[in-house]
Each structure stands twice: as C-alpha cells, then as structure tokens.
mmCIF file of C-alpha atoms in Angstrom:
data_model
loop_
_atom_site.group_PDB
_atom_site.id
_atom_site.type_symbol
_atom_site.label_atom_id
_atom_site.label_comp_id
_atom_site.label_asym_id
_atom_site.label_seq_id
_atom_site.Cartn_x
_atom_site.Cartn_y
_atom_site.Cartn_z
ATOM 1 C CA UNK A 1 -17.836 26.515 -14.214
ATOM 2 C CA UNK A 2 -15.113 28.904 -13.123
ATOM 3 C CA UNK A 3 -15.968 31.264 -10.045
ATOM 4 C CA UNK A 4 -16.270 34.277 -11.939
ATOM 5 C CA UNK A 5 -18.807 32.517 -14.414
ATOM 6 C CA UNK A 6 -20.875 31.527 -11.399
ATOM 7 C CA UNK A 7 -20.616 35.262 -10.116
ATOM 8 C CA UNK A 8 -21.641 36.541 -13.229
ATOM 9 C CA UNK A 9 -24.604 33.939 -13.664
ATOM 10 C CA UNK A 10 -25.688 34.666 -9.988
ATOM 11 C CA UNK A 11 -25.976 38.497 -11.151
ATOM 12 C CA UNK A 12 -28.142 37.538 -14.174
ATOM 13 C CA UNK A 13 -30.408 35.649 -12.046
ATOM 14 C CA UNK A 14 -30.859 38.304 -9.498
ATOM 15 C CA UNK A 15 -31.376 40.847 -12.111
ATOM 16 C CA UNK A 16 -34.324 38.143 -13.699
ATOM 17 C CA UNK A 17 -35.708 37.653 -10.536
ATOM 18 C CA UNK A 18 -36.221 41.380 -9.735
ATOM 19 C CA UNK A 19 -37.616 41.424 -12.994
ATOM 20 C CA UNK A 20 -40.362 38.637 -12.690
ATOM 21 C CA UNK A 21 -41.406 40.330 -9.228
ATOM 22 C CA UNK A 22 -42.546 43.340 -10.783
ATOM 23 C CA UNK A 23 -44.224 41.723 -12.871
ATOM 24 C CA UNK A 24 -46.519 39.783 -10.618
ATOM 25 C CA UNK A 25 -46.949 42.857 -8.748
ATOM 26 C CA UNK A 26 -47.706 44.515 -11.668
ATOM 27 C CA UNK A 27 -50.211 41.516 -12.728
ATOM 28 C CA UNK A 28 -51.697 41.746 -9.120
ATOM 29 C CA UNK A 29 -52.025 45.528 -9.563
ATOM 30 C CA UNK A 30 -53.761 45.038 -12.946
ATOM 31 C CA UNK A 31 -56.735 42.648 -11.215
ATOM 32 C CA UNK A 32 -57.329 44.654 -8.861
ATOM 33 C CA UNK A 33 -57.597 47.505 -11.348
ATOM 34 C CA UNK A 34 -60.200 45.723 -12.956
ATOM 35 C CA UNK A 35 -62.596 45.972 -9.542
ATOM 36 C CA UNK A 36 -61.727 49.179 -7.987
ATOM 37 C CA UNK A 37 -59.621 51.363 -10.406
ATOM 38 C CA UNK A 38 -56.576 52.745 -11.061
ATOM 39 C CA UNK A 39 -56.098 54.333 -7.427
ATOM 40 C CA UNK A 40 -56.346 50.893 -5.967
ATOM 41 C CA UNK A 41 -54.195 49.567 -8.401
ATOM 42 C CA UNK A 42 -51.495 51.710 -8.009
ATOM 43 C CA UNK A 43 -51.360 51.563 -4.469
ATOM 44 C CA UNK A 44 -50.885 48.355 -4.268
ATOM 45 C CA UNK A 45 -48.381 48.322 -6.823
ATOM 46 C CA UNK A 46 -46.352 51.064 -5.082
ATOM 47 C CA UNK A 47 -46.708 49.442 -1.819
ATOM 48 C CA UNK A 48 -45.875 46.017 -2.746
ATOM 49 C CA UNK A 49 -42.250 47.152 -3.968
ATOM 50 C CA UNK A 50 -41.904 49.192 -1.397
ATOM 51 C CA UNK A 51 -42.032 46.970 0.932
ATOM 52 C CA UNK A 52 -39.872 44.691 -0.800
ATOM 53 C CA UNK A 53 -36.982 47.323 -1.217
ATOM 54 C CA UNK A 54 -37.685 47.897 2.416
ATOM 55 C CA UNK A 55 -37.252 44.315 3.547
ATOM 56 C CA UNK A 56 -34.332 44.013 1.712
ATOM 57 C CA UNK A 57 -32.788 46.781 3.269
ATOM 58 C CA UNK A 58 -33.460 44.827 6.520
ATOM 59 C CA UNK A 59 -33.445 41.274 5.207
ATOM 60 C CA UNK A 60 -30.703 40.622 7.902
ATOM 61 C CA UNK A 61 -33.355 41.023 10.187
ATOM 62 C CA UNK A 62 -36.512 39.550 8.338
ATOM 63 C CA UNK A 63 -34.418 36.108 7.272
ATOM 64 C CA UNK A 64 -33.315 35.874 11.359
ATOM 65 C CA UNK A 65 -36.775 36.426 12.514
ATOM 66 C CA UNK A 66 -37.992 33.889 10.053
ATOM 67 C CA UNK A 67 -35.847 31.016 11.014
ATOM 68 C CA UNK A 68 -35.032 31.866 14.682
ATOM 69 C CA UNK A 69 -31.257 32.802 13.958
ATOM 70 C CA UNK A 70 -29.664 34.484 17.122
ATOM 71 C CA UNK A 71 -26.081 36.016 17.040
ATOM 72 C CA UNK A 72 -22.968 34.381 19.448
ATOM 73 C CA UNK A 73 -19.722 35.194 20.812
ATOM 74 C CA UNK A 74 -16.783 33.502 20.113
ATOM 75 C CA UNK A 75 -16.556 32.943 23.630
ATOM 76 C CA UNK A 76 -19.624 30.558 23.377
ATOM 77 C CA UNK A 77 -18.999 28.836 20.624
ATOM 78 C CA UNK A 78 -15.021 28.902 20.581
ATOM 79 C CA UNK A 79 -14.493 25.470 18.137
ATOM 80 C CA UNK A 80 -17.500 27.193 15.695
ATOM 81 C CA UNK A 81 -15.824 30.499 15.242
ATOM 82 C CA UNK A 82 -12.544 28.753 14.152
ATOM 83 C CA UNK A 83 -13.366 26.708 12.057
ATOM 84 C CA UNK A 84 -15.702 29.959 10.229
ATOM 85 C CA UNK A 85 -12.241 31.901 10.431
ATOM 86 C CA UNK A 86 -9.830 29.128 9.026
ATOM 87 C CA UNK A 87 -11.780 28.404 6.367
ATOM 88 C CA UNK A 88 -13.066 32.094 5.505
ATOM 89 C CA UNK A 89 -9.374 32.487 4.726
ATOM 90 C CA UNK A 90 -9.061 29.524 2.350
ATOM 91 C CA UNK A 91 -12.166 30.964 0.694
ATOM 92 C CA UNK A 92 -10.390 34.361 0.013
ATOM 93 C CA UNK A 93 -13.203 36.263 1.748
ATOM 94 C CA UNK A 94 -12.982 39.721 2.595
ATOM 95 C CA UNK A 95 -14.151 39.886 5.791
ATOM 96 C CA UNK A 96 -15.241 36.502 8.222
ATOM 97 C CA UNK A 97 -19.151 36.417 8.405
ATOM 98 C CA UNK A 98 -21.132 36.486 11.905
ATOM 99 C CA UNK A 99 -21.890 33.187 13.505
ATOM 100 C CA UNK A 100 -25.532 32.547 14.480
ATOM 101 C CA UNK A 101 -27.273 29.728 16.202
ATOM 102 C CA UNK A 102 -30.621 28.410 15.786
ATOM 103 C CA UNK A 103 -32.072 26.190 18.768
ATOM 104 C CA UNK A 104 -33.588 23.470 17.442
ATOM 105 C CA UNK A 105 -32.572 19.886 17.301
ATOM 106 C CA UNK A 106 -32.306 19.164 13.888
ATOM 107 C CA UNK A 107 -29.469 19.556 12.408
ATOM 108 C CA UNK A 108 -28.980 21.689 9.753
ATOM 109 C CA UNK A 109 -27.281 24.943 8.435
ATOM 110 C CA UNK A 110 -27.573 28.008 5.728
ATOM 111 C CA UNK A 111 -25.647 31.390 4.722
ATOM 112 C CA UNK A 112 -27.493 34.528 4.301
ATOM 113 C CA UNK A 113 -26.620 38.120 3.940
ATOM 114 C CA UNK A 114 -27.001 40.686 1.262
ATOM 115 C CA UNK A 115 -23.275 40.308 0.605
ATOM 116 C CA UNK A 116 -19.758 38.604 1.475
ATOM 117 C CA UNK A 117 -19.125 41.584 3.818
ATOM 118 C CA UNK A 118 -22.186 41.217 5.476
ATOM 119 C CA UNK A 119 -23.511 37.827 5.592
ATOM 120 C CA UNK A 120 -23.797 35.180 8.390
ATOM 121 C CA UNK A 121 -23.572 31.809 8.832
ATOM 122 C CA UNK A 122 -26.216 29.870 10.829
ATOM 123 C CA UNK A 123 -26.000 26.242 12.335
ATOM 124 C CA UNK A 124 -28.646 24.219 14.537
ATOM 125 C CA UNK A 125 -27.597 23.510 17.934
ATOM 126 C CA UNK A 126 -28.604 19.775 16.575
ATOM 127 C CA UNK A 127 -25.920 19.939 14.162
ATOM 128 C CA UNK A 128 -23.282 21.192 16.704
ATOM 129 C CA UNK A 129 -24.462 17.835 18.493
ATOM 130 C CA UNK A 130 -24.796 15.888 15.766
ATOM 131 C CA UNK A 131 -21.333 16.513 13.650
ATOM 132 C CA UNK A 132 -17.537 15.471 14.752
ATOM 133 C CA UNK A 133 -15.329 18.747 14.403
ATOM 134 C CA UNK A 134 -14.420 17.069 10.462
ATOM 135 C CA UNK A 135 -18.115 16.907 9.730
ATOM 136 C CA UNK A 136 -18.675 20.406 10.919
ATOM 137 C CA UNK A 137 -15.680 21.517 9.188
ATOM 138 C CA UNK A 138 -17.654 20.465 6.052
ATOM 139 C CA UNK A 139 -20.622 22.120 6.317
ATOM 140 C CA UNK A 140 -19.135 25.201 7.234
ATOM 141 C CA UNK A 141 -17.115 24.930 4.046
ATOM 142 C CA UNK A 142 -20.285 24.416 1.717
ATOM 143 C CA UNK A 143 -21.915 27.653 3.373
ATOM 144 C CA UNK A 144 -19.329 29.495 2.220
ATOM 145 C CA UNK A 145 -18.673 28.083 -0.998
ATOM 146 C CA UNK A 146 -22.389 30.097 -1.189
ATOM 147 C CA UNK A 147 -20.904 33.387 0.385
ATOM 148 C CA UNK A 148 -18.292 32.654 -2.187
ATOM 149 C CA UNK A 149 -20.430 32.171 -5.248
ATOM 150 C CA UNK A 150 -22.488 35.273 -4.254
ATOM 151 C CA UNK A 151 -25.127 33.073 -3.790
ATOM 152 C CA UNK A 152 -26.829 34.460 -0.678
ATOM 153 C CA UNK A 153 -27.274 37.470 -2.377
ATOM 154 C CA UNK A 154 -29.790 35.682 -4.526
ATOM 155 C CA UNK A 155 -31.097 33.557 -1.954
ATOM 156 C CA UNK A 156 -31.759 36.511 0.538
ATOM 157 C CA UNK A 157 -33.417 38.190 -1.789
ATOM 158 C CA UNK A 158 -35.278 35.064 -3.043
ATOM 159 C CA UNK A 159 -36.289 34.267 0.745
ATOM 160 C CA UNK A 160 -37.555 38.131 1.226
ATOM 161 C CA UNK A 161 -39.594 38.337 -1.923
ATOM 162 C CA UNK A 162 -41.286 35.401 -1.623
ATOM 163 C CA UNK A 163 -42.497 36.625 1.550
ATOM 164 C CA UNK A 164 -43.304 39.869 0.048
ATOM 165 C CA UNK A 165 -45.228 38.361 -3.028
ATOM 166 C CA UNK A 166 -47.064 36.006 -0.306
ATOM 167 C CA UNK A 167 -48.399 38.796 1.917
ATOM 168 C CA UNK A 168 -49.284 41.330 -1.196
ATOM 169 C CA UNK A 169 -51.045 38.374 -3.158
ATOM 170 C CA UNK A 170 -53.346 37.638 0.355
ATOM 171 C CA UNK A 171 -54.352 41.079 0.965
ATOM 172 C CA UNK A 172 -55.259 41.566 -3.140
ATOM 173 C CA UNK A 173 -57.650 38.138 -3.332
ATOM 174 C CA UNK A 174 -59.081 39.000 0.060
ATOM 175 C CA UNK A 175 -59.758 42.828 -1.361
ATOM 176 C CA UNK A 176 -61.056 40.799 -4.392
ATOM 177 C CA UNK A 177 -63.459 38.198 -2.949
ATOM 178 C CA UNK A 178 -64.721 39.949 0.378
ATOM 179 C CA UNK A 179 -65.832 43.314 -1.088
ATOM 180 C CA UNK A 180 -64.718 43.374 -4.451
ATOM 181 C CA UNK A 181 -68.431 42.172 -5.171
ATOM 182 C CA UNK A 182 -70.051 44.719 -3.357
ATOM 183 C CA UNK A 183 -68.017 48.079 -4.412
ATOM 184 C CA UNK A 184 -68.260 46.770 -8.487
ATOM 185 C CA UNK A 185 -71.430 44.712 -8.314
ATOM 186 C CA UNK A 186 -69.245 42.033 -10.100
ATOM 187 C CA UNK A 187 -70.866 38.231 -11.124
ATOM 188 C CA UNK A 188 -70.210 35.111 -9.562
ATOM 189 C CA UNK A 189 -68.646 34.491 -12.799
ATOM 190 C CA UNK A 190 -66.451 37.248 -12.237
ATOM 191 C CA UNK A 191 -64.965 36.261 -8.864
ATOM 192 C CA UNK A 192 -64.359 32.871 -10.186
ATOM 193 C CA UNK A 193 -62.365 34.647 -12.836
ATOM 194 C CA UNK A 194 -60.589 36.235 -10.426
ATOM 195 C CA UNK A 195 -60.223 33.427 -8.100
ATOM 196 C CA UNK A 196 -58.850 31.813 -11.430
ATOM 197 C CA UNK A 197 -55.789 34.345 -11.603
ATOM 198 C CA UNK A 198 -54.986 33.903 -7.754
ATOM 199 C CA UNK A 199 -54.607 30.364 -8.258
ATOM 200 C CA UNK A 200 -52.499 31.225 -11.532
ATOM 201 C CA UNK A 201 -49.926 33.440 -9.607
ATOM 202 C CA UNK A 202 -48.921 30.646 -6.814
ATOM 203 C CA UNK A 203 -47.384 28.472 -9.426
ATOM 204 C CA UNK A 204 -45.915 31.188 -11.391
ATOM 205 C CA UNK A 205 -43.619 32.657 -8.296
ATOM 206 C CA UNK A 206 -42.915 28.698 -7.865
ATOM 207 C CA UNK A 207 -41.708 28.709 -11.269
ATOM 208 C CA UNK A 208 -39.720 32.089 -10.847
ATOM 209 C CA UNK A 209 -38.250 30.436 -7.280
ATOM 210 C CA UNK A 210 -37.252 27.633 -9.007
ATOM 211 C CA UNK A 211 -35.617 29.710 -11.937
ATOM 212 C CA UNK A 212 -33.516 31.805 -9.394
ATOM 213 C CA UNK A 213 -32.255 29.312 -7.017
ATOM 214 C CA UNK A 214 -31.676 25.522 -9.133
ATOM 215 C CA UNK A 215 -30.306 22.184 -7.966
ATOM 216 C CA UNK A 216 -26.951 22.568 -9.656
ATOM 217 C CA UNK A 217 -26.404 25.445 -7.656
ATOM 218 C CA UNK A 218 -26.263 22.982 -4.638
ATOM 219 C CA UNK A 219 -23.922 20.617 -6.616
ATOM 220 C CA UNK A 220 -21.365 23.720 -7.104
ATOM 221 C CA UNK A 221 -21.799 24.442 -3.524
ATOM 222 C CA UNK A 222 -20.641 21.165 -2.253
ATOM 223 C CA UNK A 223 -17.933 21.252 -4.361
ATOM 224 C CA UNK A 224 -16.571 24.669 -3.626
ATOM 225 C CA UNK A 225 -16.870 23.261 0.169
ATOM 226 C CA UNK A 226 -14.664 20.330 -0.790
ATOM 227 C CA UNK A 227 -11.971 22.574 -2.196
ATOM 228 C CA UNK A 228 -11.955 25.093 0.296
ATOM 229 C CA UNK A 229 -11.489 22.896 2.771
ATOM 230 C CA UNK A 230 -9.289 20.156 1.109
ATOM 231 C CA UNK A 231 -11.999 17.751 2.898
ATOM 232 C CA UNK A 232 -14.511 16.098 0.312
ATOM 233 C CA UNK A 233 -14.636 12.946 2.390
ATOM 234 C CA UNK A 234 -15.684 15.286 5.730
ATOM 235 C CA UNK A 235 -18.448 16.966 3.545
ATOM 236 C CA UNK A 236 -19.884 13.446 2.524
ATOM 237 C CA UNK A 237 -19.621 12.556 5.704
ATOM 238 C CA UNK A 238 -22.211 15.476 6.965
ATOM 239 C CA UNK A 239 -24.041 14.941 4.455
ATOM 240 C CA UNK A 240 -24.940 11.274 5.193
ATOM 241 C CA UNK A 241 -25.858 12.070 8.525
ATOM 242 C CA UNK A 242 -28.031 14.645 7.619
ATOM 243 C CA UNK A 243 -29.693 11.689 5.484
ATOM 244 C CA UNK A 244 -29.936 9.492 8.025
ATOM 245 C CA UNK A 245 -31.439 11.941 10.738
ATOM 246 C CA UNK A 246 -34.856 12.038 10.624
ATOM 247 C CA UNK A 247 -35.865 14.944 12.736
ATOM 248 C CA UNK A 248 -37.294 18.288 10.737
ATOM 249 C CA UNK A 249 -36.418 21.397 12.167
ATOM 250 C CA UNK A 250 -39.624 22.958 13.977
ATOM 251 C CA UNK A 251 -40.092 26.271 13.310
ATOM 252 C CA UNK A 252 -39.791 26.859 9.160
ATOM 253 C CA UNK A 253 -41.184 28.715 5.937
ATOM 254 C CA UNK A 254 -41.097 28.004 2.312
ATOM 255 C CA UNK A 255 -39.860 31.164 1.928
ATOM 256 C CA UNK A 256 -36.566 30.301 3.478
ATOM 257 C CA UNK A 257 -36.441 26.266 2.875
ATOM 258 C CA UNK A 258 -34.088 26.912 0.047
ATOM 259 C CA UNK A 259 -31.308 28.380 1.940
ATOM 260 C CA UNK A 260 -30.361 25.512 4.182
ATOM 261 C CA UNK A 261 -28.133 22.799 3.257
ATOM 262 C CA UNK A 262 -30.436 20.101 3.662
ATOM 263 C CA UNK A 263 -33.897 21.407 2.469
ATOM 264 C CA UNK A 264 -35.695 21.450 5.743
ATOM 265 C CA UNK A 265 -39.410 20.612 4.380
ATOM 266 C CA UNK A 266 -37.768 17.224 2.813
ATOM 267 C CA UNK A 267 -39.216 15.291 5.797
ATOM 268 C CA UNK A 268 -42.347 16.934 5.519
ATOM 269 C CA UNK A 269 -45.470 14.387 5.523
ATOM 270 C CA UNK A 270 -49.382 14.582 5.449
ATOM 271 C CA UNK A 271 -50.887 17.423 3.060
ATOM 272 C CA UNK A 272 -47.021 19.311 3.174
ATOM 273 C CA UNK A 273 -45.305 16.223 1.510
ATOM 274 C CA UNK A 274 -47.890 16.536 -1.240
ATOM 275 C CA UNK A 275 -46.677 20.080 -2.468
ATOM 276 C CA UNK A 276 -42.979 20.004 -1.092
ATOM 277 C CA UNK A 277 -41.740 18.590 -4.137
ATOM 278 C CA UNK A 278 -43.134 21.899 -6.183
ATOM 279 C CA UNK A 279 -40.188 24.044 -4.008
ATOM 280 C CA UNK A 280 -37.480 21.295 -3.674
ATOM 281 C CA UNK A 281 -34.557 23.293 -4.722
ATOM 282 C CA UNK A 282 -32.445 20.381 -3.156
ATOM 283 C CA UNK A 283 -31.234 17.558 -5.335
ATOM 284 C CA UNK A 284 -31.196 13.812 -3.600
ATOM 285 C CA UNK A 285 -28.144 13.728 -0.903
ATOM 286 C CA UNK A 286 -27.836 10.514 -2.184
ATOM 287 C CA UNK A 287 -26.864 11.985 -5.098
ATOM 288 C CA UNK A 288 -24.807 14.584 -3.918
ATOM 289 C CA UNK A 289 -22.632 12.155 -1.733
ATOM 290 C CA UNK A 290 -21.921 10.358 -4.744
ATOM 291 C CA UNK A 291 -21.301 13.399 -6.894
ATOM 292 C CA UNK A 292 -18.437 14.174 -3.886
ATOM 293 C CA UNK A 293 -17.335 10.697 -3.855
ATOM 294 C CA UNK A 294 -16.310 11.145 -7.788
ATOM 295 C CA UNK A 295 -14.280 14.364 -6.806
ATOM 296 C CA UNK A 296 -12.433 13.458 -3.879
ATOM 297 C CA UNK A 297 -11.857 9.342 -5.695
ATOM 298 C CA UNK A 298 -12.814 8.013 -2.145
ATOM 299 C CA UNK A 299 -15.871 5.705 -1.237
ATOM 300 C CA UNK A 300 -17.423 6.266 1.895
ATOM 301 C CA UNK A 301 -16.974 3.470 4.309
ATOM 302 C CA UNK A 302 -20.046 1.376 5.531
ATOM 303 C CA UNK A 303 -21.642 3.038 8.385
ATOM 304 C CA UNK A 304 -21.213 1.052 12.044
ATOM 305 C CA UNK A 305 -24.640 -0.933 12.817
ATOM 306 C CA UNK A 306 -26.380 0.854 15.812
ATOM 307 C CA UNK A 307 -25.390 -0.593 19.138
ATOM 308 C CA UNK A 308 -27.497 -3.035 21.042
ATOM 309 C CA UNK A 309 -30.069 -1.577 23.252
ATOM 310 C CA UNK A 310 -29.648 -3.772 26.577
#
C-alpha cells in the first residue's frame, strides 16, 4: 500500500468512525426517549456531540491528561530531540512534532495530535532507560511512520470518543435505572430491556474501535519506521525488548491503549486479561519482529543469557 492509499484509507475511516458515533449517540438518545421524552432525548443527544467536538478541539490536552504526557526542552532531553529531528526530515514532515515524556517505568511510546503540524511524540522515561540510542532510533521512527500515515488523526480522535461515548453511555443507564422507574412508572421488565441495550452498546463501540484502528495498521507502521530510518534491524531490536519486559505502565485507559506501540493492557492479568483481548488492536510482536526480519533479510541474533547473580 502506497502512502497516499494509506492517507486516503485513514480519511475513510475517520469519516466512518464519526459516522458510527452519532449513531450510538443517536441510539442512546432514542432509549432515553422512550422514558422521559423527546426533551431528554435531545439533550443528551446535543450534549453528547458537543462535547465530543469540544474535546477534540482540545484533544491535545484530554489525550496528555489521560496518559500523564508532560512537554520537554531540548535542553533535557538533548539525544531525544535529535533523533525526533533527523528522522522527521527523512519522513518529509512539515514541521518536527513536540517531545513529551511520561514518568513511568515501563517502557513504551505513542504519537498523537490532530495533525502532522501539530502532533507529539511521547516516550516513557522506562524506555529512555531501557533502549540503546539504535533501539530508540527505532521507535521514534515507527511513531512517525503514524504522523506520516495520518494515523494519529484517527487515533486521537478514536482515543477522545471513546471517552466521550463512555461518559454519555454512564450518565444515560444511570438516568435509566435510578429514576427512569419512578418518572415513567416503567416494569421490571422494562428496565431489563433497557439494561439489555446498555449491555448491547459496549460491544458495538468495541466493534466500531476495532473497525477504525486494525492490526495491519501496526504492520504498516513498523515498516514505514524501517524505511524512514534505513534501520529494520534497530526496530526489531526495540521491539524484542519491549517483549521481553514485563512491567505494564501504571497509570492507563482503554481509551488510549491503542495508541502506544506496544499495547499497554497486553500484560494485563486477573478480571482485565479476561476482556483485553476484545480491544487488542496490537498484533503478536512476535509476529511483527518476524514480519521486519522478512523486510530488512536479517535474523535477529540470539539474545545474551542474563548474567550470574553472585
């Protein structure tokens, strides 16, 4: 797939995703229509995309609050900004993107903006411990192979309406159930009816997530990093040590597990390993190692057994 195609696919999806969130807002609108009226209905309806054309608007904001993201100077991170301005200019960007650190000791990393001009890259300060300068180089390259792709306009906008649909879906079932009986006189049938749709719309917006942001799009990613920076072997690299790490980054959300490079909820166990497979946008990095191994015609070497604890 040529860049252009994946620019012009990455439109399509965006304008399909807009599309499927009016419609559960519209299907949200339409139950609670069915307990309080019309006035209810339509102001939930009107807020719910309001708010989500307002957090878009500020989705800068909402996707750093979310994940902890804080901006740096080049004067703290010297070795992080070059490598984001060398290879922003074998990308063919217009404009370098901000750097941003999140503390935590995983490592990890994602893009996110609501376009190449105004995007930002974000690593862990586990990663920046974690990778060799060729490693790092690596990542940074398959973050913007996104900004490249246009891909973090999708997956902003993915990562602010699923928070949107999250928050307007809770306050509709908890109209619904709490005092929906009460205002209509509605049966116990008729809140399990109810309760019936709720549990209808969760899996829906898990299909739509999984519509707008797919596994290949990962694939394309790793190798747009690998010719960007002439480096398959150094993306591999990352990537198996990203495998091998088993810490999960503390503070995450659903809504945003999709726009790191290693899906952050991967390690997830107890009752969140049970339903982390229904938003795993992330194919195997086993797989994807290989999948670089074929482009660049290398094989990565064996990795050096741990050293002896005296």
């Amino acid at each position: 797939m040529t860049l252009r195609e994946q620019i012009r696919r990455n439109y399509l999806m965006t304008a399909v995703l807009l599309g499927f969130f009016t419609l559960l807002i519209g299907a949200i609108a339409a139950a609670l229509f069915a307990v309080y009226g019309a006035g209810a209905a339509i102001a939930v309806a009107i807020g719910g995309l309001a708010w989500g054309l307002f957090s878009w608007f500020l989705s800068t904001g909402v996707v750093s609050s979310v994940t902890g993201a804080r901006p740096v100077t080049k004067a703290e991170q010297p070795e992080l900004y070059r490598i984001v301005e060398n290879l922003s200019i074998a990308a063919g960007l217009p404009a370098t993107p901000e750097v941003r650190i999140v503390d935590d000791p995983a490592p990890n990393a994602f893009a996110a903006g609501r376009n190449s001009k105004t995007c930002y890259v974000c690593v862990t300060t586990g990663l920046l411990q974690t990778m060799d300068h060729r490693e790092l180089e690596g990542v940074i390259s398959h973050e913007l192979a996104h900004v490249q792709h246009r891909d973090v306009r999708l997956m902003t906008l993915v990562a602010v309406l699923v928070g949107v649909i999250a928050m307007v879906s809770d306050i509709a079932l908890r109209m619904l159930f709490f005092s929906g009986a009460r205002r209509r006189g509605s049966s116990p049938a008729d809140l399990v009816v109810l309760g019936i749709v709720g549990l209808i719309l969760a899996p829906l917006a898990a299909i739509g997530i999984q519509l707008a942001i797919s596994r290949r799009r990962e694939y394309l990613a790793d190798a747009g990093g690998a010719e960007i920076s002439g480096d398959a072997e150094g993306l591999a690299l990352a990537l198996r040590k990203l495998l091998d790490d088993p810490r999960e980054i503390r503070d995450t959300s659903r809504s945003t597990a999709h726009l790191y490079i290693e899906g952050p909820l991967r390690k997830a166990s107890g009752p969140r390993a049970i339903f982390s497979g229904l938003f795993d946008t992330h194919p195997p990095l086993e797989d994807r190692i290989a999948r670089l191994e074929q482009i660049g015609g290398f094989t990565l070497p064996p990795e050096s057994p741990a050293p002896a604890v005296a």
